[in-house]
Short mmCIF file of C-alpha atoms in Angstrom, two decimals:
data_model
loop_
_atom_site.label_atom_id
_atom_site.label_comp_id
_atom_site.label_asym_id
_atom_site.label_seq_id
_atom_site.Cartn_x
_atom_site.Cartn_y
_atom_site.Cartn_z
CA GLN O 189 -9.51 9.82 -12.28
CA GLN O 190 -12.53 10.17 -10.06
CA GLN O 191 -15.06 7.68 -11.37
CA VAL O 192 -17.93 8.44 -8.99
CA LYS O 193 -18.91 12.06 -8.37
CA GLN O 194 -21.13 12.79 -5.38
CA SER O 195 -23.07 15.93 -4.48
CA PRO O 196 -23.76 17.90 -2.43
CA GLN O 197 -20.77 17.88 -0.10
CA SER O 198 -23.00 18.82 2.82
CA LEU O 199 -26.72 19.03 3.39
CA ILE O 200 -28.93 20.46 6.10
CA VAL O 201 -32.52 19.22 6.23
CA GLN O 202 -35.28 19.85 8.72
CA LYS O 203 -36.78 16.96 10.63
CA GLY O 204 -39.47 15.33 8.55
CA GLY O 205 -38.05 16.61 5.29
CA ILE O 206 -36.60 14.71 2.34
CA SER O 207 -32.83 14.39 1.99
CA ILE O 208 -31.54 13.85 -1.54
CA ILE O 209 -27.97 12.91 -2.41
CA ASN O 210 -26.82 12.45 -5.98
CA CYS O 211 -24.05 10.44 -7.63
CA ALA O 212 -22.82 10.16 -11.19
CA TYR O 213 -20.49 7.54 -12.56
CA GLU O 214 -18.30 7.26 -15.63
CA ASN O 215 -17.48 3.58 -15.93
CA THR O 216 -20.31 1.89 -17.84
CA ALA O 217 -19.08 -1.50 -16.64
CA PHE O 218 -20.29 -0.73 -13.10
CA ASP O 219 -23.28 -2.91 -12.28
CA TYR O 220 -23.72 -2.68 -8.53
CA PHE O 221 -24.35 0.56 -6.64
CA PRO O 222 -24.47 0.50 -2.83
CA TRP O 223 -24.94 3.36 -0.39
CA TYR O 224 -23.16 3.47 2.93
CA GLN O 225 -23.84 5.45 6.10
CA GLN O 226 -21.00 6.38 8.41
CA PHE O 227 -21.22 7.83 11.90
CA PRO O 228 -18.20 9.46 13.56
CA GLY O 229 -15.81 6.87 14.94
CA LYS O 230 -17.51 4.03 13.08
CA GLY O 231 -16.93 2.17 9.85
CA PRO O 232 -19.32 2.63 6.92
CA ALA O 233 -22.50 0.55 7.18
CA LEU O 234 -24.30 -0.79 4.12
CA LEU O 235 -27.70 0.93 3.79
CA ILE O 236 -29.18 -0.15 0.49
CA ALA O 237 -27.92 -1.21 -2.93
CA ILE O 238 -29.25 -1.42 -6.48
CA ARG O 239 -28.47 -3.23 -9.71
CA PRO O 240 -28.96 -1.41 -13.06
CA ASP O 241 -31.82 -3.66 -14.14
CA VAL O 242 -34.22 -1.73 -11.89
CA SER O 243 -34.90 2.01 -11.75
CA GLU O 244 -35.86 2.23 -8.10
CA LYS O 245 -35.44 0.30 -4.87
CA LYS O 246 -37.04 1.15 -1.57
CA GLU O 247 -36.22 -0.07 1.91
CA GLY O 248 -38.12 1.66 4.67
CA ARG O 249 -37.43 5.39 4.50
CA PHE O 250 -34.51 4.92 2.09
CA THR O 251 -34.98 4.86 -1.70
CA ILE O 252 -32.42 4.57 -4.48
CA SER O 253 -33.37 5.99 -7.88
CA PHE O 254 -31.27 4.82 -10.80
CA ASN O 255 -30.99 6.36 -14.29
CA LYS O 256 -28.84 4.12 -16.47
CA SER O 257 -28.87 6.35 -19.56
CA ALA O 258 -27.72 9.37 -17.56
CA LYS O 259 -25.30 7.26 -15.51
CA GLN O 260 -26.71 8.74 -12.32
CA PHE O 261 -28.20 7.40 -9.13
CA SER O 262 -29.50 9.06 -6.03
CA LEU O 263 -30.46 8.34 -2.43
CA HIS O 264 -33.67 9.73 -1.01
CA ILE O 265 -34.25 9.71 2.73
CA MET O 266 -37.90 10.30 3.46
CA ASP O 267 -39.10 11.76 6.78
CA SER O 268 -35.51 12.57 7.75
CA GLN O 269 -34.75 12.23 11.47
CA PRO O 270 -31.96 13.67 13.66
CA GLY O 271 -30.63 10.12 14.00
CA ASP O 272 -29.99 10.13 10.24
CA SER O 273 -27.31 12.79 10.73
CA ALA O 274 -24.19 11.09 9.35
CA THR O 275 -21.94 10.99 6.31
CA TYR O 276 -23.32 9.12 3.31
CA PHE O 277 -21.21 7.55 0.60
CA CYS O 278 -22.30 6.19 -2.73
CA ALA O 279 -20.17 3.52 -4.33
CA ALA O 280 -19.97 1.39 -7.45
CA THR O 281 -18.32 -1.80 -8.57
CA VAL O 282 -18.42 -4.49 -11.23
CA LEU O 283 -20.17 -7.40 -9.58
CA ASN O 284 -19.85 -10.42 -11.81
CA THR O 285 -16.09 -10.57 -11.91
CA GLY O 286 -13.40 -11.21 -9.37
CA THR O 287 -13.11 -7.47 -8.79
CA ALA O 288 -16.42 -7.04 -6.99
CA SER O 289 -14.68 -6.08 -3.77
CA LYS O 290 -12.97 -3.10 -5.39
CA LEU O 291 -15.59 -0.51 -4.51
CA THR O 292 -15.12 2.97 -5.95
CA PHE O 293 -16.56 5.49 -3.52
CA GLY O 294 -17.96 8.96 -3.93
CA THR O 295 -16.50 11.74 -1.81
CA GLY O 296 -19.27 11.65 0.76
CA THR O 297 -22.14 13.91 1.87
CA ARG O 298 -22.38 15.15 5.42
CA LEU O 299 -26.08 15.24 6.33
CA GLN O 300 -27.37 17.20 9.27
CA VAL O 301 -31.02 16.87 10.23
CA THR O 302 -32.20 19.74 12.42
CA LEU O 303 -35.16 19.79 14.80
CA LYS Z 192 -23.11 -13.23 14.36
CA ALA Z 193 -20.13 -11.08 15.34
CA GLY Z 194 -19.14 -8.28 12.98
CA VAL Z 195 -15.78 -7.39 11.52
CA THR Z 196 -13.23 -6.69 14.22
CA GLN Z 197 -10.07 -4.66 13.87
CA THR Z 198 -7.15 -4.24 16.23
CA PRO Z 199 -5.76 -2.03 17.47
CA ARG Z 200 -8.34 0.76 17.26
CA TYR Z 201 -5.79 3.53 17.66
CA LEU Z 202 -2.10 3.68 16.91
CA ILE Z 203 0.56 6.38 17.02
CA LYS Z 204 3.80 5.77 15.15
CA THR Z 205 6.83 7.78 14.12
CA ARG Z 206 7.97 8.42 10.55
CA GLY Z 207 10.14 5.61 9.27
CA GLN Z 208 8.63 2.96 11.52
CA GLN Z 209 6.46 0.11 10.30
CA VAL Z 210 3.04 -0.95 11.50
CA THR Z 211 0.86 -4.05 11.34
CA LEU Z 212 -2.94 -3.88 11.56
CA SER Z 213 -5.19 -6.87 12.11
CA CYS Z 214 -8.66 -7.75 10.88
CA SER Z 215 -11.00 -10.64 11.68
CA PRO Z 216 -13.82 -11.01 9.15
CA ILE Z 217 -17.36 -12.14 9.79
CA SER Z 218 -17.53 -15.88 10.27
CA GLY Z 219 -17.90 -17.62 6.91
CA HIS Z 220 -16.64 -14.67 4.87
CA ARG Z 221 -13.55 -15.57 2.88
CA SER Z 222 -12.91 -12.20 1.26
CA VAL Z 223 -11.20 -9.42 3.17
CA SER Z 224 -10.60 -5.97 1.70
CA TRP Z 225 -8.67 -3.03 3.07
CA TYR Z 226 -9.41 0.66 2.51
CA GLN Z 227 -7.71 3.88 3.51
CA GLN Z 228 -9.92 6.78 4.53
CA THR Z 229 -8.58 10.34 4.70
CA PRO Z 230 -10.33 13.74 4.61
CA GLY Z 231 -8.51 14.67 1.42
CA GLN Z 232 -8.69 11.46 -0.62
CA GLY Z 233 -11.80 9.88 0.84
CA LEU Z 234 -12.18 6.11 0.81
CA GLN Z 235 -9.60 4.37 -1.34
CA PHE Z 236 -9.25 0.65 -2.02
CA LEU Z 237 -5.94 -0.84 -0.96
CA PHE Z 238 -6.23 -4.56 -1.70
CA GLU Z 239 -8.37 -7.66 -1.30
CA TYR Z 240 -7.47 -11.12 -0.12
CA PHE Z 241 -9.47 -14.23 -0.89
CA SER Z 242 -8.48 -17.72 0.22
CA GLU Z 243 -5.05 -16.46 1.33
CA THR Z 244 -4.29 -14.91 -2.09
CA GLN Z 245 -4.25 -11.27 -3.07
CA ARG Z 246 -7.01 -11.03 -5.66
CA ASN Z 247 -7.20 -7.28 -6.27
CA LYS Z 248 -4.91 -4.34 -5.67
CA GLY Z 249 -5.43 -0.58 -5.62
CA ASN Z 250 -3.00 2.16 -6.56
CA PHE Z 251 -0.81 2.27 -3.49
CA PRO Z 252 2.98 1.97 -3.24
CA GLY Z 253 4.67 -1.29 -2.34
CA ARG Z 254 5.13 -0.07 1.24
CA PHE Z 255 1.55 -1.23 1.75
CA SER Z 256 1.23 -4.99 1.90
CA GLY Z 257 -1.03 -7.58 3.40
CA ARG Z 258 -1.67 -11.21 3.92
CA GLN Z 259 -4.47 -13.55 4.84
CA PHE Z 260 -4.34 -16.62 7.01
CA SER Z 261 -6.13 -19.94 6.61
CA ASN Z 262 -8.81 -18.83 9.08
CA SER Z 263 -9.50 -15.78 6.84
CA ARG Z 264 -8.03 -13.33 9.34
CA SER Z 265 -5.97 -10.69 7.59
CA GLU Z 266 -3.13 -8.37 8.43
CA MET Z 267 -2.01 -5.23 6.71
CA ASN Z 268 1.52 -3.87 6.97
CA VAL Z 269 2.85 -0.44 6.17
CA SER Z 270 6.62 -0.05 6.13
CA THR Z 271 8.68 3.14 6.30
CA LEU Z 272 5.75 5.22 7.50
CA GLU Z 273 5.24 8.71 6.10
CA LEU Z 274 3.21 11.56 7.57
CA GLY Z 275 0.72 11.13 4.72
CA ASP Z 276 -0.06 7.60 5.88
CA SER Z 277 -2.05 9.03 8.78
CA ALA Z 278 -5.56 7.79 8.13
CA LEU Z 279 -8.38 5.54 9.20
CA TYR Z 280 -7.69 2.06 7.86
CA LEU Z 281 -10.84 0.06 7.29
CA CYS Z 282 -11.20 -3.64 6.81
CA ALA Z 283 -14.25 -5.13 5.13
CA SER Z 284 -15.39 -8.69 4.71
CA SER Z 285 -17.59 -9.74 1.84
CA LEU Z 286 -20.06 -12.37 0.85
CA VAL Z 287 -21.38 -13.02 -2.63
CA ALA Z 288 -24.77 -14.74 -2.69
CA GLY Z 289 -26.39 -15.03 -6.09
CA SER Z 290 -26.84 -11.55 -7.51
CA SER Z 291 -26.35 -9.98 -4.12
CA TYR Z 292 -23.04 -8.66 -2.88
CA GLU Z 293 -22.60 -7.34 0.62
CA GLN Z 294 -19.48 -5.83 2.06
CA TYR Z 295 -19.36 -5.15 5.79
CA PHE Z 296 -16.86 -2.78 7.32
CA GLY Z 297 -15.13 -2.92 10.66
CA PRO Z 298 -14.74 0.14 12.91
CA GLY Z 299 -11.27 0.88 11.56
CA THR Z 300 -7.83 1.52 12.98
CA ARG Z 301 -6.94 5.19 13.39
CA LEU Z 302 -3.22 5.51 12.54
CA THR Z 303 -1.40 8.71 13.37
CA VAL Z 304 2.14 9.17 12.08
CA THR Z 305 4.21 11.86 13.79
#
């Protein structure tokens, strides 16, 4: 059972544009939602994360929007740059238990930022 | 501070063989998790070790096993390799600090089974 659904599968955005990636989850016990960025040949790198007690978190050009009632969260990349071209994964876990490490990942979005 | 290191980076094995992968976590991190990444199944959790004990386990067959040493270094073993075991195996070390949880991934070991 896929517990975190991610869309779109791929995305092409022009330089300077806004990239938006969406995720939806099923398990209402999830209380920690990180986003990872992965370049070819590298492991995923933690970008930004959010807890459900806030609706938005911003770090530089990256913003997470969280809608607890809809069980959805999204990543917005403002002023997208060619260097942002990578695969992005959303994930979820239950933080305040011994199972925090058991991240459930979305299927990934391949972002290409064109000049 | 050095990141998560994994060895070897690339490995080619034959069906039926076994393989051992190694992971050194970030200094001070006591939790080590392993993931399998494939184009078809994406990123899937294998297991987690904390203080030399397996604390969590994903839905993988018993051919996949691991262990953790007193210095937090971890190894993962796959016995009786199958073609479908070809994947990128990622190790991650974790730190819980208050309400923050951060999991850092290594570069992975690319395993090819022929």
